[in-house]
Every structure is written in C-alpha cells, then in structure tokens.
XYZ file of C-alpha atoms in Angstrom:
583
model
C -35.173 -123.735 -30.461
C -34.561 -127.094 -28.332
C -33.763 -127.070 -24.961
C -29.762 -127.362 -25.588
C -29.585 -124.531 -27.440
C -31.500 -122.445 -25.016
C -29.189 -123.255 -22.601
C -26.393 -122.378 -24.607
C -27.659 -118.834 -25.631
C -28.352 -117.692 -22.166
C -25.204 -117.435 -20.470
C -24.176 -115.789 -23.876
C -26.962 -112.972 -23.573
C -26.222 -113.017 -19.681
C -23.257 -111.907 -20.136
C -24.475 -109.644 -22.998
C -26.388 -107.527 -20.949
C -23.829 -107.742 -17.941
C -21.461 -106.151 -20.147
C -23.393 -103.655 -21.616
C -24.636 -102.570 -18.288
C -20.905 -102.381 -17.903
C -20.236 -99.984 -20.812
C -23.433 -97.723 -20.107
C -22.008 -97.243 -16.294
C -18.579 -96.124 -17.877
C -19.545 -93.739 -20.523
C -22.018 -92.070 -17.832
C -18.885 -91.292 -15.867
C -17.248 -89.973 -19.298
C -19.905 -87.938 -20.021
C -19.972 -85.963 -16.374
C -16.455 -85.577 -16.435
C -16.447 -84.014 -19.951
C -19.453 -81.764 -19.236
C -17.055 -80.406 -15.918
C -14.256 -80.059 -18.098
C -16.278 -78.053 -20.590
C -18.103 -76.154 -18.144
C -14.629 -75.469 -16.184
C -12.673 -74.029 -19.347
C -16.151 -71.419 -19.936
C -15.391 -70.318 -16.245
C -11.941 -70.136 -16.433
C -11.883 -66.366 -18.611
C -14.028 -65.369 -15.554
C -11.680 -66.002 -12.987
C -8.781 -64.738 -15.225
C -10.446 -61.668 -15.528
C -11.680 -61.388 -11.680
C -8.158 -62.129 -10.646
C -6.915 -59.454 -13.128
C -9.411 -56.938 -12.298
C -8.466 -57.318 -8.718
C -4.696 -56.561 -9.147
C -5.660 -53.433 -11.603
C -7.724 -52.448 -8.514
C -4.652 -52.738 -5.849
C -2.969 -50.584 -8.407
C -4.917 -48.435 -8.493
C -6.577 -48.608 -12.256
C -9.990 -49.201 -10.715
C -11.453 -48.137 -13.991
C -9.904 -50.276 -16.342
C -10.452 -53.112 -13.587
C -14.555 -52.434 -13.528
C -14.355 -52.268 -17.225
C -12.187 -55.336 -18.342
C -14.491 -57.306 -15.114
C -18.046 -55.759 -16.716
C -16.568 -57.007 -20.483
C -15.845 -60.710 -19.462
C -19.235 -60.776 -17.488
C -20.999 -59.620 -20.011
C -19.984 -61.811 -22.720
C -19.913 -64.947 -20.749
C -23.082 -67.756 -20.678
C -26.134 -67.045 -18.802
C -25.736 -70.508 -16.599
C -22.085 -69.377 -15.570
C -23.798 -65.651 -14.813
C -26.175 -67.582 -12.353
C -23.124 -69.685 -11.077
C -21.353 -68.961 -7.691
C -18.794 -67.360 -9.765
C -21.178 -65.528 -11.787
C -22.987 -63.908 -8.148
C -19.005 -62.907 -7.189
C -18.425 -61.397 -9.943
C -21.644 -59.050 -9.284
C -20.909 -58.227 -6.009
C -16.957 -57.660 -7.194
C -18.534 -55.414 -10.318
C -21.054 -53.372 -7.822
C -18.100 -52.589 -5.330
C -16.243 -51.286 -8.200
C -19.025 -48.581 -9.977
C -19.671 -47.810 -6.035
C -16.080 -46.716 -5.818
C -15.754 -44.741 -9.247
C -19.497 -43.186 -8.587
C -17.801 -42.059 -5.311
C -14.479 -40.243 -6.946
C -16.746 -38.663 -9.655
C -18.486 -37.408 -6.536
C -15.266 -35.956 -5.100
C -14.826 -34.839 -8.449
C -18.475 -32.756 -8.088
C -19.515 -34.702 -11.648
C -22.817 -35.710 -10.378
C -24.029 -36.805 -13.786
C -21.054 -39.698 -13.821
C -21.657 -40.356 -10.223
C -24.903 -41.104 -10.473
C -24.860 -43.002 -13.236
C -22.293 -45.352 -11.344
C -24.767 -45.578 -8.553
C -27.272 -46.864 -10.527
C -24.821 -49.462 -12.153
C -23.618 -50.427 -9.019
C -27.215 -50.937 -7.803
C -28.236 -52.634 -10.614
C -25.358 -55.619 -9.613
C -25.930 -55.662 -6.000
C -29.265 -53.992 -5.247
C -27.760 -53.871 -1.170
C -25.119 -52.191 -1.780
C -24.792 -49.357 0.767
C -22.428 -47.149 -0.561
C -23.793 -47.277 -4.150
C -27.728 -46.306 -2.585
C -25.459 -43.438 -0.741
C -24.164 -41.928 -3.789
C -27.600 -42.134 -5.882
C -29.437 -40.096 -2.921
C -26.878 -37.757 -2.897
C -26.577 -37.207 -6.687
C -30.220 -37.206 -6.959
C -30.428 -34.803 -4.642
C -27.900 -32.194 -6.690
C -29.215 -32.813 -10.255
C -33.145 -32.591 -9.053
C -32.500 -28.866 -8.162
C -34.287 -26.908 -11.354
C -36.050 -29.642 -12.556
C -39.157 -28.995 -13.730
C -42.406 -30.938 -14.648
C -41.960 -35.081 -14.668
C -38.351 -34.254 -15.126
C -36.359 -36.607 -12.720
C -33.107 -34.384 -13.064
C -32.622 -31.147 -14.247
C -30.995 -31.927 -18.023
C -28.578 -28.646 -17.666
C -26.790 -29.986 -14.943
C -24.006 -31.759 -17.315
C -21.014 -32.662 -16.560
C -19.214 -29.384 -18.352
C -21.181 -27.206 -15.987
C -20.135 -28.736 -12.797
C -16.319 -28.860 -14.793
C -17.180 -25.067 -14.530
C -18.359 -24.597 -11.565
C -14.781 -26.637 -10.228
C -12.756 -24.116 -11.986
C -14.866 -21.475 -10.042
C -14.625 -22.446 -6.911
C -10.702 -23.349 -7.784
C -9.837 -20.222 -9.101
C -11.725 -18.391 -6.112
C -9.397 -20.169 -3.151
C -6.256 -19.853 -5.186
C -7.353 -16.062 -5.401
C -8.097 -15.612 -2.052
C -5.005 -17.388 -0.706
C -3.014 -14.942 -2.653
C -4.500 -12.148 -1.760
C -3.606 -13.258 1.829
C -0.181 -13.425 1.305
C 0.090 -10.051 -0.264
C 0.577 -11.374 -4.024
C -2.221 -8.755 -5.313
C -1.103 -8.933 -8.656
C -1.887 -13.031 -9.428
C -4.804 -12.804 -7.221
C -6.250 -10.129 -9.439
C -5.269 -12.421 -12.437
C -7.167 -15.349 -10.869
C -10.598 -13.315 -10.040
C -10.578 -11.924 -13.463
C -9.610 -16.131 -14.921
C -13.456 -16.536 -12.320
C -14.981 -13.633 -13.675
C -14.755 -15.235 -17.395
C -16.443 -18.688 -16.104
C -18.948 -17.002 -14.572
C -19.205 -13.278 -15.262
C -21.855 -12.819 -11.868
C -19.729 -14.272 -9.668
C -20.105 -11.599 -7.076
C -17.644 -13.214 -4.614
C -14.485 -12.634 -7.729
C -16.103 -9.076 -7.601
C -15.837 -8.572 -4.133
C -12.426 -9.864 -3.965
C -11.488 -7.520 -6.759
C -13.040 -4.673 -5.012
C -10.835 -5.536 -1.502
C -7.508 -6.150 -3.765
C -7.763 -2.216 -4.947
C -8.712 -0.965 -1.754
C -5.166 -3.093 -0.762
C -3.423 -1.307 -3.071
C -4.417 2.271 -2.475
C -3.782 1.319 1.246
C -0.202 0.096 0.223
C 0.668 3.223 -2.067
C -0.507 5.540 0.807
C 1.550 4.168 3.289
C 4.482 3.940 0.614
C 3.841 7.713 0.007
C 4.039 8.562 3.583
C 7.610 6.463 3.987
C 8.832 8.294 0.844
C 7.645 11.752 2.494
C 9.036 10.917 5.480
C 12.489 9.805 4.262
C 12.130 12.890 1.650
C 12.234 15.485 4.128
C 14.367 13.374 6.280
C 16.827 13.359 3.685
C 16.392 17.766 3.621
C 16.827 17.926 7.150
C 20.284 16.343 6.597
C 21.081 18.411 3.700
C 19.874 21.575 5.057
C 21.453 20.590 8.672
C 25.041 20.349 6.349
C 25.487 23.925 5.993
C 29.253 23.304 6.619
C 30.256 20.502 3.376
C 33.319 19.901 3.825
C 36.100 21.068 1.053
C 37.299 18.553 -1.917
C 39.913 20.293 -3.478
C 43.306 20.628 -2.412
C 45.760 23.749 -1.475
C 46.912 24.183 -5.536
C 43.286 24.507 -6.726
C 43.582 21.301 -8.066
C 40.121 19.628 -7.174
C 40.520 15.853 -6.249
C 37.791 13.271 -6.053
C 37.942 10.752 -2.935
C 37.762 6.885 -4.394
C 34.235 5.491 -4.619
C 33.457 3.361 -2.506
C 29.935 0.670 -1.312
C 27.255 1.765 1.070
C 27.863 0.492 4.468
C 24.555 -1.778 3.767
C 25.350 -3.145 0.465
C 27.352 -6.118 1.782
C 24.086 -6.976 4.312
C 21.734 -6.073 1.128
C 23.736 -8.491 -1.149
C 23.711 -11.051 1.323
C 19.806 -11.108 1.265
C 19.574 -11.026 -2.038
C 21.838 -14.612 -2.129
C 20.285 -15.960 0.093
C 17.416 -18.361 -1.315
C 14.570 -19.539 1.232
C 12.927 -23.051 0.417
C 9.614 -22.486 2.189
C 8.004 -19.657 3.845
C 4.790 -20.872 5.850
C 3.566 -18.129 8.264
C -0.300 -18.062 9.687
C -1.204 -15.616 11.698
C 2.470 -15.034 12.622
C 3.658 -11.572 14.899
C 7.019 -9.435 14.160
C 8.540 -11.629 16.997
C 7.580 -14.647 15.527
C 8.775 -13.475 12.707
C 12.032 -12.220 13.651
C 13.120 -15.582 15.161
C 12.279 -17.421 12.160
C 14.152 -15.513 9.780
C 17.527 -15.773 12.178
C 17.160 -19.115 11.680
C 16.357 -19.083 8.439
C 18.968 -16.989 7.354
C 21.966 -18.320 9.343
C 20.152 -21.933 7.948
C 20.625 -20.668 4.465
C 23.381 -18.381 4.540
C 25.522 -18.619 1.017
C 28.663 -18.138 3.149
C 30.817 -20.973 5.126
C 30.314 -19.162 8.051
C 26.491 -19.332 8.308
C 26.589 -16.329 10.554
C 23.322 -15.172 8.723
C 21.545 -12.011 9.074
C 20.350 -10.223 12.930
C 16.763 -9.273 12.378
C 15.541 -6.862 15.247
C 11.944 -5.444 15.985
C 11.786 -2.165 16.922
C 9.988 -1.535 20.057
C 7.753 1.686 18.617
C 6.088 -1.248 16.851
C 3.039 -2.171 18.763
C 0.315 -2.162 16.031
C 1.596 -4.725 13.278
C -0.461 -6.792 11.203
C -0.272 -10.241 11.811
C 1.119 -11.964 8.719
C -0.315 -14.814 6.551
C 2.297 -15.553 4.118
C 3.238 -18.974 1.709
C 6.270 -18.526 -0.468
C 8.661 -21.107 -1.663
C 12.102 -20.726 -3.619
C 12.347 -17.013 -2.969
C 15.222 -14.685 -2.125
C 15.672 -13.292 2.063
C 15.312 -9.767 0.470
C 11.798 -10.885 -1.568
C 10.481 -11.833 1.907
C 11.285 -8.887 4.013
C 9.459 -6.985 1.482
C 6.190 -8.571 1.171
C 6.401 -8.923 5.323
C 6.998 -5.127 5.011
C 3.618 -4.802 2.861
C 1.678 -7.035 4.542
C 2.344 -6.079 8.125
C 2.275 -2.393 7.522
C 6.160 -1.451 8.910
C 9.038 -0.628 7.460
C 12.548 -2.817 6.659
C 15.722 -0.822 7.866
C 18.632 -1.877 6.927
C 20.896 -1.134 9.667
C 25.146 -1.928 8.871
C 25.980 -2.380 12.560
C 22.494 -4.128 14.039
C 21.079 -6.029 10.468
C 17.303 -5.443 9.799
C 15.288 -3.641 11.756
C 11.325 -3.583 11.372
C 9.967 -0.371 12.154
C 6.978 1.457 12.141
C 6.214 3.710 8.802
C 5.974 6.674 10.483
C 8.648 6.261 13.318
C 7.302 7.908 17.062
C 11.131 8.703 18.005
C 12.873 9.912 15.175
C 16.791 8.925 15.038
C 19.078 11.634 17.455
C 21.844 12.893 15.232
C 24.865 14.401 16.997
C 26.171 17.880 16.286
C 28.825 19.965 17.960
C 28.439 23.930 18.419
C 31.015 26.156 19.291
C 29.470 28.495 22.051
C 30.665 31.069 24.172
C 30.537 30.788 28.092
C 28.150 33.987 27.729
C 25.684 31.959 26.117
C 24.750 29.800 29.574
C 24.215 32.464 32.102
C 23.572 30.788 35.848
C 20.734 31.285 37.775
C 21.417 31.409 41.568
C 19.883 27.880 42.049
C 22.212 26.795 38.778
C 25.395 27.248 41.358
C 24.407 25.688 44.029
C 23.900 22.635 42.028
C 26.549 20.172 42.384
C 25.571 16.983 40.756
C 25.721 16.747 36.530
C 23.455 15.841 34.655
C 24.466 13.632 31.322
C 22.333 11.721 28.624
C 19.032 10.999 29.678
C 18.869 6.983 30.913
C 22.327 7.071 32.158
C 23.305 7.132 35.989
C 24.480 10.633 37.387
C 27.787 11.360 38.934
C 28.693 13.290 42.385
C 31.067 15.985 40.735
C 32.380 19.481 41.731
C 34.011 20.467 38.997
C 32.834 23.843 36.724
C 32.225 21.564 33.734
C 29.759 19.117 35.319
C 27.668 22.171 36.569
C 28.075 23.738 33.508
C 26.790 21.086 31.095
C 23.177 20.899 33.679
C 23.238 24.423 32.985
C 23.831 23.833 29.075
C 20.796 21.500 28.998
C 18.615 23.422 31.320
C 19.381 26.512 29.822
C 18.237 25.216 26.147
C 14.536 23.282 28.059
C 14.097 27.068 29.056
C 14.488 28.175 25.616
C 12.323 25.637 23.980
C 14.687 23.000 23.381
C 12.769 19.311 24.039
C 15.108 16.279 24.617
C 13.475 12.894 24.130
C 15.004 10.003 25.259
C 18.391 9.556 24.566
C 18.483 13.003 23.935
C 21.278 15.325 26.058
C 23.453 17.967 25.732
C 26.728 18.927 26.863
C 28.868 21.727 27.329
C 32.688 21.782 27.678
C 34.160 25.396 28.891
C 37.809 24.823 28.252
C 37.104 24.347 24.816
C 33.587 25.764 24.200
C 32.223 23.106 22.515
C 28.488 22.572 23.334
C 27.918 18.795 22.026
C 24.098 17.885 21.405
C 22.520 14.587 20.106
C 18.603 15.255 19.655
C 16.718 14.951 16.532
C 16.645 17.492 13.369
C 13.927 19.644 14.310
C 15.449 20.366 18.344
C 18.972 21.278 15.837
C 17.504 23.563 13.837
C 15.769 25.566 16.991
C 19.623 25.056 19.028
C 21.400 26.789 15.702
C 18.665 29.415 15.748
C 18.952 30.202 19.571
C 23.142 30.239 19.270
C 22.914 32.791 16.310
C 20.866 34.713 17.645
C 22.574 34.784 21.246
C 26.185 35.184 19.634
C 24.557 38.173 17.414
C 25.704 36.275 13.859
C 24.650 35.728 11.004
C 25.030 32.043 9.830
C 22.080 31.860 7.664
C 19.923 34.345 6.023
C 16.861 33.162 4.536
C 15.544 35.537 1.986
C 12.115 35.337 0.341
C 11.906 35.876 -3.138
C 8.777 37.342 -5.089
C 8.609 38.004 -8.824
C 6.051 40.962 -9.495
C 5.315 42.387 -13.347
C 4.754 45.745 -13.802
C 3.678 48.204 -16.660
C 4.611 51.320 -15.963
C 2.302 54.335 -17.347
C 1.620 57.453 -16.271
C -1.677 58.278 -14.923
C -2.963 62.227 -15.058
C -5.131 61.851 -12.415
C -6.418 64.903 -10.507
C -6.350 64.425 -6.533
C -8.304 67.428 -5.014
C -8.468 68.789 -1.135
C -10.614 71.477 -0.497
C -11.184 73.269 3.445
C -13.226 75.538 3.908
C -14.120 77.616 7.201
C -15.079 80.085 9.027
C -15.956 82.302 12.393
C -19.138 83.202 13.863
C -22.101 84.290 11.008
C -19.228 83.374 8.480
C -19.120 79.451 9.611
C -22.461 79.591 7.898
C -22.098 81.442 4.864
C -22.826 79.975 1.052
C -19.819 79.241 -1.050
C -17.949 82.251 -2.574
C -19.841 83.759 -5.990
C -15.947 83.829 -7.280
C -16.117 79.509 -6.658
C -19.053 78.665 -8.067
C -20.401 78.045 -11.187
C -23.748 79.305 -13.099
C -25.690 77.958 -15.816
C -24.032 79.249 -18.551
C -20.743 77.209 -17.640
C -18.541 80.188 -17.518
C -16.486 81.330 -15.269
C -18.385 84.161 -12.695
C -17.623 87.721 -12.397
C -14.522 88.664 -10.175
C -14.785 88.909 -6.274
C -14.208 91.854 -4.077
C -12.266 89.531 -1.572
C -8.811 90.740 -0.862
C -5.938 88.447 -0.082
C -6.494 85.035 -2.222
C -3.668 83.533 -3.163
C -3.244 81.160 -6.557
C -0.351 78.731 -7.300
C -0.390 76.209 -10.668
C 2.125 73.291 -10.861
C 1.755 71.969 -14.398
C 1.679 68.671 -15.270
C 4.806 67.431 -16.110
C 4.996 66.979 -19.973
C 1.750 67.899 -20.836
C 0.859 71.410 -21.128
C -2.534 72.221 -19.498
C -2.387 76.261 -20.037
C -1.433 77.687 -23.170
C 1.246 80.152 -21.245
C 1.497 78.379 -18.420
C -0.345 81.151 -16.606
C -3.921 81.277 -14.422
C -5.240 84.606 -16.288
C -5.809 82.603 -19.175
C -7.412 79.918 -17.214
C -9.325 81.950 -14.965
C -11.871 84.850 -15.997
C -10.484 88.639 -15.380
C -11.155 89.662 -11.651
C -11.267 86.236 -10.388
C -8.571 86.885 -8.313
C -8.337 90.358 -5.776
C -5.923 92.775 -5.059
C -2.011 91.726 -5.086
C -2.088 88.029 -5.248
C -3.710 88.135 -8.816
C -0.495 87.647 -10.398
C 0.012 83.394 -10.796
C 3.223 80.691 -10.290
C 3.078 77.472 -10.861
C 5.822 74.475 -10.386
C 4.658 70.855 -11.565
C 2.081 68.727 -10.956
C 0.221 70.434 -8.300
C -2.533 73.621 -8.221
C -2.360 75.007 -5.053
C -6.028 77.785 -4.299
C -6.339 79.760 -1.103
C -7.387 82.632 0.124
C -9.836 84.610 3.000
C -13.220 85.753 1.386
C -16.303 86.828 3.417
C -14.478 88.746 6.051
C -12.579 86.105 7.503
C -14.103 83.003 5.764
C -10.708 80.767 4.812
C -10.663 78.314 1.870
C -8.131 76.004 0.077
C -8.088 74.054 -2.657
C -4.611 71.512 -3.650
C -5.209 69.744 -7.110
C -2.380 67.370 -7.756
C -2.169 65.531 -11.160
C 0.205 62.192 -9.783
C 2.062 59.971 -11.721
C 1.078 56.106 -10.996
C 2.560 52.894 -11.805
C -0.029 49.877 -12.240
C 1.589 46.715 -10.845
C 0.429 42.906 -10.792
C-alpha cells in the first residue's frame, strides 16, 4: 500500500474504532437497564404479595396473609430470596407463624403451635416470640414421652380439642350450679363425664348438685308444713263460717272475685329483666336492686314498680351469686328464694317480703271474744292501778276510767293463766260491751278460747276421740273357783275333809258325819251339766249331812260351804262366766 493510501485509510479506521467504541459504551448501558427492568418485574409479585399480606393481617386474616406471603416466597428465584426484599419477606413470614403458633397456644393445640414455632424459627432464627412458643410447647407435648421420643405422639390435636371441651364444660357447670340452675349444670357434668368418664371433678360436682337438691326439697317441705298447718290453724280457728244462704232457704253464691295478690303476682310475671348480675350480693343489696329494677322495667306508664322489703327475722341468708338475662321479676325472686334459703311473701299492702322459712314471730291474727265481767276478777293491787296498759310498743296513757284498768287486768289476768304475748301482741277488754279483743298468734287463741269456755262453763267445742275395735263374740264355759278354808285352835291345823278329797279310785268318798254344810248349783246357762239339774246325782249318797242335803241351783255359779271338824269352815264358789274375746 503507498504512502497516500495509508493516509487515506487511517482517519477512516480512526474513526472506525471511535465509533464502535461508541456503540459498545451504549449497548452496555442497554444491557444494565434491561437486566433492572427484568430483575424489577420478578420482584414486583413479591411486593404485591407483601403489601397484600400486610392488609389481610390489619384485617385480621393473619392466616391467609402467612399463607398467600409463604406461596409467593416460595415460588420466587433464589437471587430475589437472598435480595433485601427476599430477607423482609423472612422476617415479615417469621412474625406471622410467631403470631398463629401463639393463638393455637391460646387455643391449648400445642401440636399446631409448635409446629408454627418451628416455622417461624426456621425464617428468623432470633425471633423471640417464636423460641417462646417452641419451649413452651415442648414443654407440654414432652410429658409421656418415652425412649428417644422428642414428644409424646398421643398428644394430638383431638385430645387437647378434648381436653378444651372438659375444662369448658366444667366452668359452664360450675357457674350454674352457682346460680342455682341445678338442672343444666347437671346436664353439663354429665356432657364432661362422656369426654372423660374419670373426671372426678364432674363427679364431685354431681355429688354437691344432689346434696343441693335434697337441701332445697327439705327446706321446701318444711315451708309447705309450715304453711300446711298454718293454713289448719285458720280453719280450725273458723269455728264460726259465716252463713251463705239467705232468709227463703234459697242459697246464694257471692261473685268470684281475684286474690288480693294476683294484681302484684301478674305484675311480676310482666315484668321482663334484661340482666341479672349479683356476686356475693346480701338481701339488702338485693332488695334495692330489684326496686330499681322493677320500677326500671315496670310494663305500666306509671313505673311505680314493685316495694321489695326484708324482713328483719332474717339474719342468716345466703349470700347470692346469680347471672340471668331476659327473665321474668317473678323467675328471679324464686331462684333468690332457693339460693338464699328464705322465703318470697307476697304481701297486697307492703309488695314482697323476704322472710325466713321457718318465721321466729309468727303473724298476730286478731279475734274478738265475748266475755263476761266475771271472767277478770281484780286482785287488790289490780285496783289500785291507774295507768292502762295497751299493745305492747305503744306509749301508755294516764287514765281513770273502769275500762283502762280493766283491759291491764284483761291482759294480766290471761299472762297468769298461761297466755304469752309477743311483740305486738295485746289484749283488750271493753266492759260496756264485753268484748275482750286479742291480736296474738294461733297457738295463744286456741289456749284464750280454751280458758273462756272453760271459765263461762260452755261448751263450744267437744273433741271426741274415735276408736274402731272388732270383736267376736263367743261364749267361754270357763270355771272360776274360790275356795277358804279355816279354822280355830287344833282345827286351824287339821287335813282337808275325807268328804273333799279324792282317793285313788277316782270316785267320789264315803259321806261325812259333819252337820251343817250347805250346797247351791247355778247351771250353766244353756248347757246342761246335771242330768236333773240336781247335786245327788252329781255327788255320791252321804256327801252331804243332816238338813242341808237337799240341793238349789240358779245359773252359772256352784256355790259349797259348810262347818266340818267341829268348827273348821270351808267354801267353795265355782262360776262358769260368759266372755267376749275382743281385738
């Protein structure tokens, strides 16, 4: 090549190389922006899915969030794994199995819990709450395990299910049980007993709910006792009903009309109670809440409500623990009434008053006698009395009069007889119209009726005892015999007559030189014991001496007596008697 051409080429392969220098520098560039762009659309599911999974999470679908997170991971390329986002996404995916290893925890599913430990662990080895879980979890499924074993394979995840619904059913059991619902808590022991037939707590509880129950019907047993003869004493007290017929004979039936409770007792029933929520709660406590509640709740415009009132015999209620919700005023006082042990009287003119079962001062009934002035006789210190004396509790008044001294005498007179008046008890006596007016309880009426009929010498009530007695009648010949004998001197001790005694042939002996022996027979009525009715064909010839050997008889009785052995007296009665054999 010559020298001209030379220097022709080289600015042509000059700028050659300059401008593929040029072209190598740009597609460089090209390259490194393409390789972004590539490697930025492979990331981009990631952060859709981490973005995602945090807005499940918020929402509180933390499972579907760890599980639509753990899916994108998983699929995605080994260099974006290792990538900033890739190490996010493994702490974001070892917060979430910390979290759901920690409800399954809650949950008492130990197998699941521990298995999200271990996940959690195995994306973010520090994580605290994850190591947490797995020591607790391996803690509860190493207990049993046996050999190499690292768990104990029959803790599963149905067992703990089962032991939930144990421990479940046992605080829903005892909770009712509390609040007197003995029925459903039995229910729920027995729902315990089929999970886990040993359960010796369900047993237990079982056990207490009967001896509940036999408590209740006791105590329900004495009220019903206790009202029973309550109810007698009334009845009995009532000798006096008054008349329903009218002067023609024609009877006539008054109109029927409500209790003077039923308007109070259908008020209760209407009225419907949200929420009950007592713990631990008195009577007083109780009484105040159910005012409110009740004038709260009240079905009528007026909200007046119902007056609840604790009596103040009651010192020894139970407290009460007691949940119920939508339930009628009337439900309430009556499982308040089991719980606490009293008793709900329904009162028309005060409301309800909570009492004790067996009441310490029975109710005073009033009852007027009519009495004659005879009947309170005063004592010397009686007259000089001038002050009266009226219901206990109430104030005394200076009086003069015959009637105020009388009606001390009336009540002093019926202490001396016997008559107790509790308080609120009294007794008062009106001369002018001898009316003796008493308010005390049944028994203290019964012993004041007694006392008057028997002062006033009548009769207002006879009580006659009744007793039924069968009886066969037969006639018995049974012979009843009484035999004296006696004597004077050397005759005290003389042997028994020859005539009286017997010898060993069985007949009769040879007759006695005794004078004066006398002989009666009474035959047997209806049955003939001597052929003629005579005693010389029942006695041998010469038996009996002198006169008296001619016999009588009337019936039923043998009548022997007589003086043998110079002086010595004997008698002998035989009486056949008729009996009657009674049971």
């Amino acid at each position: 090549m010559s020298g001209y051409q030379r220097i022709f080429w080289r600015p042509i392969l000059v700028g050659c190389l300059l401008l593929s220098a040029g072209w190598g520098i740009a597609s460089s560039e090209d390259v490194l922006n393409q390789e972004l762009n590539r490697r930025q659309s492979l990331a981009k599911p990631l952060e859709v899915a981490l973005n995602s999974s945090v807005t499940l999470a918020q929402q509180g679908n933390l499972l579907e969030a760890y599980n639509s997170l753990e899916k994108a991971y998983s699929t995605s390329l080994e260099s974006l794994q290792q990538s900033a986002l890739g190490a996010s996404i493994r702490r974001k995916l070892s917060d979430y199995a910390a979290q759901l290893a920690e409800s399954a925890s809650k949950k008492n599913h130990w197998p699941e819990a521990r298995k999200r430990a271990l996940a959690s662990l195995s994306y973010d080895p520090s994580n605290a709450l994850g190591r947490d879980i797995l020591t607790q979890s391996d803690q509860v499924m190493r207990r049993g395990a046996t050999g190499s074993d690292e768990i104990n394979p029959a803790l599963t995840t149905k067992f703990f299910d089962r032991l939930n619904d144990v421990n479940q059913g046992l605080e829903e059991a005892k909770s009712l049980r509390e609040t007197g619902q003995l029925d459903a808590a039995e229910k729920k022991y027995e729902f315990v007993l089929m999970a886990d037939p040993f359960n010796q707590v369900a047993t237990e509880g079982i056990r207490k709910i009967y001896q509940e129950r036999a408590l209740v019907a006791e105590k329900s047993r004495d009220l019903s006792n206790l009202e029973r003869r309550r109810e007698v004493r009334e009845a009995w007290n009532n000798i006096y009903p008054k008349k329903g017929g009218s002067s023609g004979g024609i009877a006539t039936i008054s109109p029927m009309t409500a209790s003077p409770t039923f308007a109070l007792e259908s008020k209760m029933r209407k009225t419907i109670i949200p929420q009950i929520d007592f713990s631990g709660a008195d009577m007083d406590t109780i009484r105040r809440a159910l005012n409110t509640l009740s004038r709260q709740y009240d079905p009528d415009g007026e909200k007046k409500g119902i007056n609840f009132v604790v009596s103040a015999d009651l010192t020894d209620a139970q407290l009460v623990n007691l949940k119920l919700r939508q339930v009628s005023l009337e439900e309430v006082v009556h499982y308040i009434s089991q719980i606490a042990g009293v008793k709900a009287r329904i009162n028309s003119e005060i409301g309800v008053v909570f009492a004790p079962l067996v009441e310490k001062r029975p109710d005073l009934i009033p009852r007027t006698y009519t009495v004659s002035p005879s009947f309170f006789k005063e004592s010397a210190s009686d007259a000089t009395e001038t002050t009266s004396v009226g219901p206990r509790g109430g104030a005394g008044s200076a009086a003069t009069s015959g009637e105020s001294t009388a009606n001390k005498s009336a009540q002093k007179r019926l202490e001396e007889l016997g008559v107790k008046f509790p308080d609120g008890a009294y007794a008062i006596y009106n001369r002018n119209t001898s009316q003796l007016k008493v308010a005390n309880n049944a028994e203290m009426l019964d012993l004041i009726g007694q006392l008057i009929s028997a002062a006033e010498e009548q009769t207002l009530l006879i009580q006659i005892g009744c007793r039924l007695v069968e009886i066969n009648q037969a006639d018995l010949d049974s012979l009843t015999v009484n035999s004296t004998l006696g004597g004077s001197g050397a005759n005290l001790l003389s042997a028994i007559p020859v005539g009286l005694s017997t010898n060993s042939s069985g007949s009769t002996p040879g007759g006695s030189t005794q004078k004066g022996v006398t002989a009666q027979m009474n035959q047997i009525q209806g049955v003939g014991l001597l052929p003629n009715n005579t005693l010389t064909s029942f006695l041998q010839s010469g038996i009996l001496a002198g006169t008296n050997q001619a016999s009588s008889y009337a019936l039923n009785t043998l009548d022997l007596g007589g003086t043998i052995f110079n002086g010595m007296q004997f008698r002998t009665f035989i009486a056949a008697i008729s009996q009657k054999n009674s049971a």
